[in-house]
XYZ file of C-alpha atoms in Angstrom:
398
model
C 118.655 67.105 119.801
C 117.103 64.935 121.400
C 120.314 61.323 122.695
C 118.597 57.519 121.681
C 119.195 54.678 122.761
C 118.358 51.770 121.090
C 118.436 48.450 123.096
C 116.807 45.511 123.498
C 115.672 43.756 126.880
C 113.226 40.540 128.142
C 111.547 40.534 131.262
C 111.673 36.965 133.010
C 109.443 38.306 135.031
C 107.321 40.669 134.218
C 104.887 42.518 137.125
C 102.131 43.713 135.457
C 99.047 42.200 136.340
C 97.316 40.092 133.694
C 96.133 36.023 134.187
C 98.533 34.928 132.222
C 102.534 36.599 132.388
C 103.293 38.688 128.626
C 106.918 38.525 127.195
C 108.308 41.803 127.852
C 109.997 44.381 125.295
C 111.546 47.492 125.845
C 112.382 48.717 123.259
C 113.819 52.505 123.129
C 114.804 54.292 125.843
C 115.090 57.845 124.973
C 116.699 60.878 126.497
C 114.418 63.842 126.483
C 114.220 67.432 127.880
C 117.246 69.047 129.067
C 119.252 64.753 129.383
C 118.232 65.066 132.715
C 115.114 62.208 131.807
C 114.945 59.225 130.296
C 111.632 57.825 128.563
C 111.060 54.025 128.602
C 109.219 52.181 126.022
C 108.042 49.182 126.391
C 105.979 46.378 124.210
C 104.594 44.162 125.496
C 103.557 40.898 124.239
C 100.458 38.519 124.502
C 101.904 35.314 123.304
C 98.256 33.228 124.531
C 95.854 32.146 122.417
C 92.989 35.102 124.269
C 92.920 38.519 125.492
C 94.500 39.568 128.532
C 93.587 41.885 130.258
C 96.884 44.164 131.926
C 97.371 46.726 134.741
C 100.687 48.310 134.193
C 101.249 49.426 137.508
C 101.877 53.467 138.224
C 106.011 53.038 138.742
C 108.803 50.315 138.607
C 112.264 51.145 140.516
C 114.655 50.667 138.475
C 118.830 51.217 138.325
C 121.585 53.056 136.529
C 124.409 52.007 136.858
C 128.096 54.490 135.879
C 131.199 54.624 137.149
C 130.718 56.498 139.072
C 127.837 54.327 140.944
C 124.545 53.230 140.915
C 121.614 54.791 141.278
C 118.132 53.165 142.403
C 115.618 54.974 141.065
C 111.934 55.250 140.748
C 110.556 55.271 136.758
C 106.777 56.695 136.756
C 104.540 55.508 133.486
C 104.328 58.926 131.405
C 101.536 61.521 131.058
C 99.802 59.404 128.242
C 100.715 55.843 129.078
C 97.796 54.397 129.546
C 97.270 52.498 133.400
C 95.009 49.030 131.768
C 95.378 47.830 128.421
C 93.768 45.131 126.543
C 96.308 42.611 124.783
C 94.713 41.139 121.524
C 95.953 37.316 121.477
C 99.400 37.676 120.071
C 99.266 40.964 119.585
C 101.419 43.294 121.587
C 100.603 46.793 123.023
C 102.716 49.835 124.482
C 103.751 51.103 127.505
C 105.554 54.274 128.367
C 107.797 55.695 131.909
C 110.200 58.239 132.309
C 112.493 58.544 134.879
C 114.584 61.531 136.007
C 118.589 60.919 136.398
C 119.932 63.405 139.257
C 122.856 66.081 138.835
C 122.017 67.276 136.058
C 122.855 65.514 132.611
C 125.977 63.360 132.779
C 127.176 61.658 130.040
C 125.814 57.977 129.785
C 127.963 56.132 127.535
C 128.326 52.754 129.179
C 125.327 53.007 131.403
C 124.349 49.670 132.896
C 119.714 49.778 133.060
C 118.362 47.347 134.695
C 115.060 46.823 136.963
C 115.460 44.114 139.402
C 111.650 44.141 139.891
C 111.407 41.894 137.139
C 114.215 40.150 136.682
C 115.801 42.150 134.271
C 119.142 41.259 132.792
C 121.148 44.661 132.475
C 121.208 47.309 129.724
C 124.201 49.140 128.137
C 123.242 52.286 126.825
C 125.251 53.681 123.862
C 124.910 57.136 123.655
C 124.843 58.735 120.288
C 126.391 56.060 118.244
C 124.157 53.871 115.380
C 124.971 50.331 117.249
C 122.641 48.000 118.960
C 123.231 48.562 123.094
C 124.818 44.744 124.446
C 122.668 42.680 126.845
C 124.394 40.409 129.516
C 124.205 36.711 128.129
C 121.457 35.100 129.895
C 119.787 31.791 130.520
C 116.551 31.619 128.166
C 114.549 28.111 127.399
C 114.661 27.415 123.425
C 111.534 26.397 123.721
C 110.185 30.157 124.936
C 108.937 32.740 122.595
C 111.366 35.236 124.571
C 113.915 33.588 122.567
C 113.025 34.610 119.552
C 112.204 37.962 120.564
C 115.923 38.203 122.147
C 117.445 37.005 118.769
C 115.367 38.556 116.255
C 117.454 40.635 114.483
C 119.052 43.773 115.911
C 117.380 47.703 115.275
C 119.153 50.055 114.035
C 119.181 53.492 115.925
C 120.520 56.979 114.233
C 119.641 56.720 110.186
C 117.395 53.854 110.736
C 115.939 54.806 113.631
C 111.941 54.222 112.555
C 113.474 50.327 111.683
C 110.364 49.097 114.189
C 107.812 50.623 112.357
C 108.423 48.676 110.191
C 106.039 45.468 110.332
C 106.096 42.112 108.147
C 101.709 42.500 106.496
C 100.604 39.221 103.382
C 102.494 36.238 103.510
C 106.085 35.954 102.403
C 106.119 32.650 99.915
C 107.797 30.599 97.233
C 106.097 28.044 95.968
C 106.281 26.045 92.703
C 104.082 23.835 91.003
C 104.926 22.553 87.088
C 103.045 22.128 83.837
C 101.919 25.387 83.748
C 102.521 28.659 82.355
C 103.774 30.138 85.422
C 104.987 27.713 87.707
C 105.757 29.905 90.876
C 105.152 32.394 92.549
C 106.600 35.204 94.980
C 105.352 37.296 97.165
C 107.456 39.586 98.698
C 104.626 42.055 101.788
C 104.919 44.577 103.884
C 103.905 47.159 105.777
C 104.853 50.710 107.216
C 103.275 52.255 110.889
C 103.812 55.865 109.219
C 102.235 57.661 112.347
C 103.866 57.401 115.959
C 105.706 54.732 117.974
C 105.412 51.403 116.987
C 102.189 50.872 118.660
C 100.054 47.649 116.855
C 96.523 47.754 117.179
C 96.514 48.277 121.155
C 98.497 50.963 123.274
C 98.086 53.440 120.991
C 98.058 57.230 122.176
C 96.963 58.813 118.695
C 94.931 58.076 116.534
C 97.169 58.289 113.225
C 99.250 55.890 114.637
C 96.127 53.716 112.542
C 97.577 54.678 109.128
C 99.429 52.411 107.886
C 101.671 51.820 104.329
C 102.137 48.778 103.043
C 103.779 47.919 99.498
C 103.426 44.056 98.420
C 104.476 42.863 95.046
C 103.387 39.056 93.533
C 105.145 37.028 90.594
C 104.354 34.553 87.895
C 107.437 32.387 86.969
C 107.418 30.215 83.708
C 110.696 28.504 85.021
C 109.269 25.670 82.206
C 110.439 28.559 79.079
C 112.583 28.528 77.572
C 114.950 31.574 79.442
C 112.546 30.790 82.302
C 110.455 34.279 81.693
C 108.432 36.025 83.984
C 104.934 35.608 83.376
C 103.845 38.810 85.013
C 104.852 41.308 88.256
C 101.232 42.164 90.152
C 102.613 46.054 92.460
C 100.202 46.875 95.041
C 101.154 49.213 96.963
C 98.054 50.136 99.286
C 97.797 52.841 101.831
C 95.055 51.644 105.091
C 94.609 52.420 108.093
C 94.174 49.715 110.684
C 91.418 50.342 113.609
C 92.231 49.618 117.452
C 90.870 46.182 118.591
C 87.378 46.241 120.068
C 87.080 42.501 123.439
C 83.591 41.551 122.703
C 82.452 39.054 124.931
C 83.510 35.683 125.199
C 87.536 37.306 124.012
C 86.014 37.045 120.381
C 87.671 40.861 119.140
C 86.446 43.179 116.344
C 89.389 45.141 114.662
C 89.217 45.631 110.503
C 90.919 48.084 108.368
C 90.327 50.652 105.672
C 91.831 51.819 102.553
C 92.526 52.647 98.938
C 95.059 50.474 96.901
C 95.920 50.849 93.366
C 96.972 47.976 91.364
C 99.690 47.401 87.790
C 101.711 45.040 86.277
C 104.217 47.426 84.932
C 103.498 46.936 80.918
C 102.529 49.365 78.257
C 100.604 48.059 75.856
C 97.958 45.447 75.969
C 99.696 43.164 78.219
C 98.668 46.833 80.698
C 96.467 46.764 83.649
C 95.698 48.605 86.319
C 92.899 49.551 89.253
C 92.411 51.095 91.814
C 90.346 49.994 94.370
C 89.021 51.652 97.808
C 87.791 49.308 100.508
C 86.976 48.603 104.161
C 87.555 44.420 106.014
C 86.542 44.099 109.170
C 87.107 41.459 111.066
C 85.743 39.406 114.166
C 88.828 36.570 116.299
C 87.277 33.760 117.919
C 89.140 32.094 120.384
C 88.986 28.216 120.395
C 91.079 25.924 122.772
C 94.354 26.396 121.423
C 93.507 28.013 118.103
C 91.712 31.467 116.880
C 89.327 31.890 114.240
C 89.489 34.942 111.878
C 87.025 36.095 109.461
C 84.968 38.938 107.725
C 83.817 39.895 104.641
C 85.782 42.692 102.770
C 83.652 45.667 100.498
C 85.270 47.890 97.271
C 84.735 49.900 95.357
C 86.300 51.308 91.833
C 88.418 54.300 91.125
C 90.108 56.131 89.123
C 90.058 54.391 84.675
C 89.426 51.297 84.098
C 90.620 51.581 80.371
C 92.973 48.850 80.260
C 91.263 45.937 81.806
C 87.285 47.639 81.218
C 84.945 44.305 82.142
C 87.299 43.300 85.463
C 84.637 44.567 87.684
C 82.554 41.088 86.064
C 85.259 39.036 86.943
C 86.292 40.728 90.501
C 83.098 42.117 91.373
C 82.933 44.394 94.152
C 82.714 41.965 98.044
C 85.453 39.616 99.016
C 85.850 37.556 102.431
C 88.978 36.805 104.058
C 88.630 33.636 106.508
C 92.294 32.282 108.925
C 91.878 28.975 111.582
C 95.273 27.216 112.806
C 97.571 27.685 116.323
C 99.988 29.957 116.290
C 102.654 27.494 116.515
C 101.478 24.645 114.482
C 98.887 24.352 110.708
C 97.565 27.268 110.302
C 95.317 27.698 106.943
C 94.071 30.771 105.446
C 90.970 31.797 102.401
C 90.042 34.035 100.819
C 87.668 34.760 97.683
C 86.350 37.715 95.478
C 82.640 36.960 94.349
C 80.779 38.836 91.421
C 76.915 37.424 92.309
C 75.961 39.178 89.134
C 78.267 37.099 86.159
C 78.487 34.264 89.054
C 82.543 34.677 88.949
C 84.993 34.582 90.908
C 88.487 33.502 92.394
C 89.302 31.117 95.873
C 92.555 31.108 97.135
C 94.783 28.986 100.115
C 97.101 28.776 101.551
C 97.760 25.961 104.499
C 101.645 26.218 106.485
C 102.675 24.962 109.451
C 106.842 25.379 110.820
C 109.058 23.513 109.345
C 111.414 22.980 113.006
C 108.321 20.924 114.065
C 108.506 18.725 110.913
C 112.839 18.300 111.098
C 113.355 18.775 114.762
C 116.139 21.767 113.220
C 116.113 25.654 113.522
C 115.604 26.192 110.043
C 112.666 29.370 110.794
C 111.051 28.695 107.884
C 107.157 27.229 106.971
C 106.114 24.345 104.521
C 103.739 25.961 102.736
C 100.570 25.103 99.963
C 99.133 27.309 97.816
C 95.706 26.553 95.648
C 94.404 28.707 93.469
C 91.042 28.463 91.111
C 89.133 31.245 89.696
C 89.366 34.058 87.485
C 92.832 36.145 87.690
C 95.425 34.479 89.460
C 97.568 37.716 88.055
C 96.382 41.149 86.534
C 97.688 39.799 83.041
C 94.930 37.022 83.446
C 91.787 38.488 85.162
C 89.490 38.147 82.239
C 90.904 33.640 82.088
C 89.906 30.797 84.414
C 91.915 28.600 86.245
C 93.261 26.477 88.859
C 96.674 26.165 90.206
C 98.142 23.859 92.602
C 101.751 25.179 94.402
C 104.013 23.697 97.242
C 107.082 25.535 98.461
C 108.769 27.929 101.915
C 107.130 30.606 103.850
C 109.463 33.096 105.570
C 105.838 34.686 106.975
C 102.759 33.200 105.958
């Protein structure tokens, strides 16, 4: 079984050529073959608000420090790793480099790995232990996005080696608006890349890296009632394919996804609701100075039985849309809707968010979050009921 070394590294002055310097993270170092080779995996983050082309060098110089002495080694770009990437605004790509450790399979526990030409901090590699490799402290500006990466929750190796494949999907929030039978609305959501190393929509080495499982749970809480019961909970597991992004003229990016989604509320009897849809959602992202606009339609067909809610098509239809405009570290507005053009029924759901630390000058990692809904079916139980809701709260993911 190959040894896994999980590490975190910020390259302060990355060498790959780009119109704006990206933030580069070494996400994993893996021993391969007879343990003479190390495979270094890098995640290259584009923190700008526009697409960034980037050329990766054929080789870089790495330094491996062991008790027996220091070695300067040539790390070559691994077979199958692209020579150039175009990274979407706010996205990331993957690059892999391979270096040979001379002298056969020697113990690497406690060895230090660094890339001097990229201003890298030294990384302590920990062998056969489920802990994060330790990096020597370095000064990072408080406003530098690299600080966020460096202080993120550590990825744990060993039994949790695939944790890096887990990421946010839909917004994660808790909002409140009094005076209704669903005062509070809470949502949790995540997605998981099923195959391969984390690759997002750029830097993939296989189409299978675009296959995701996702889960979203939306809860409607009647806090005004005597026992404060949940009025309804919607469960929404999903399997989808996230298409690679395609750069177009003018820094416009074409993307999208298609998949299968199940929705149900876990009840029985008259309160039971469930449906399945197969959908496709193309979308465009357009840079607008400091802001970016993402928008696209969504089309779906119903699959399987609708016996729990036979007339749901009348209120949901077969089409919808999504639009979002904002800046990465500022105000952001997102709007989504559904409509049945035949009946004129549908819904509109909107979210407005702003970082809390830009309001009160704190280190609180959260967003002030406003949420509004109008139309039919805010939740599955009330799919045929028209309502309007306005709530305010906090979001961790927007």
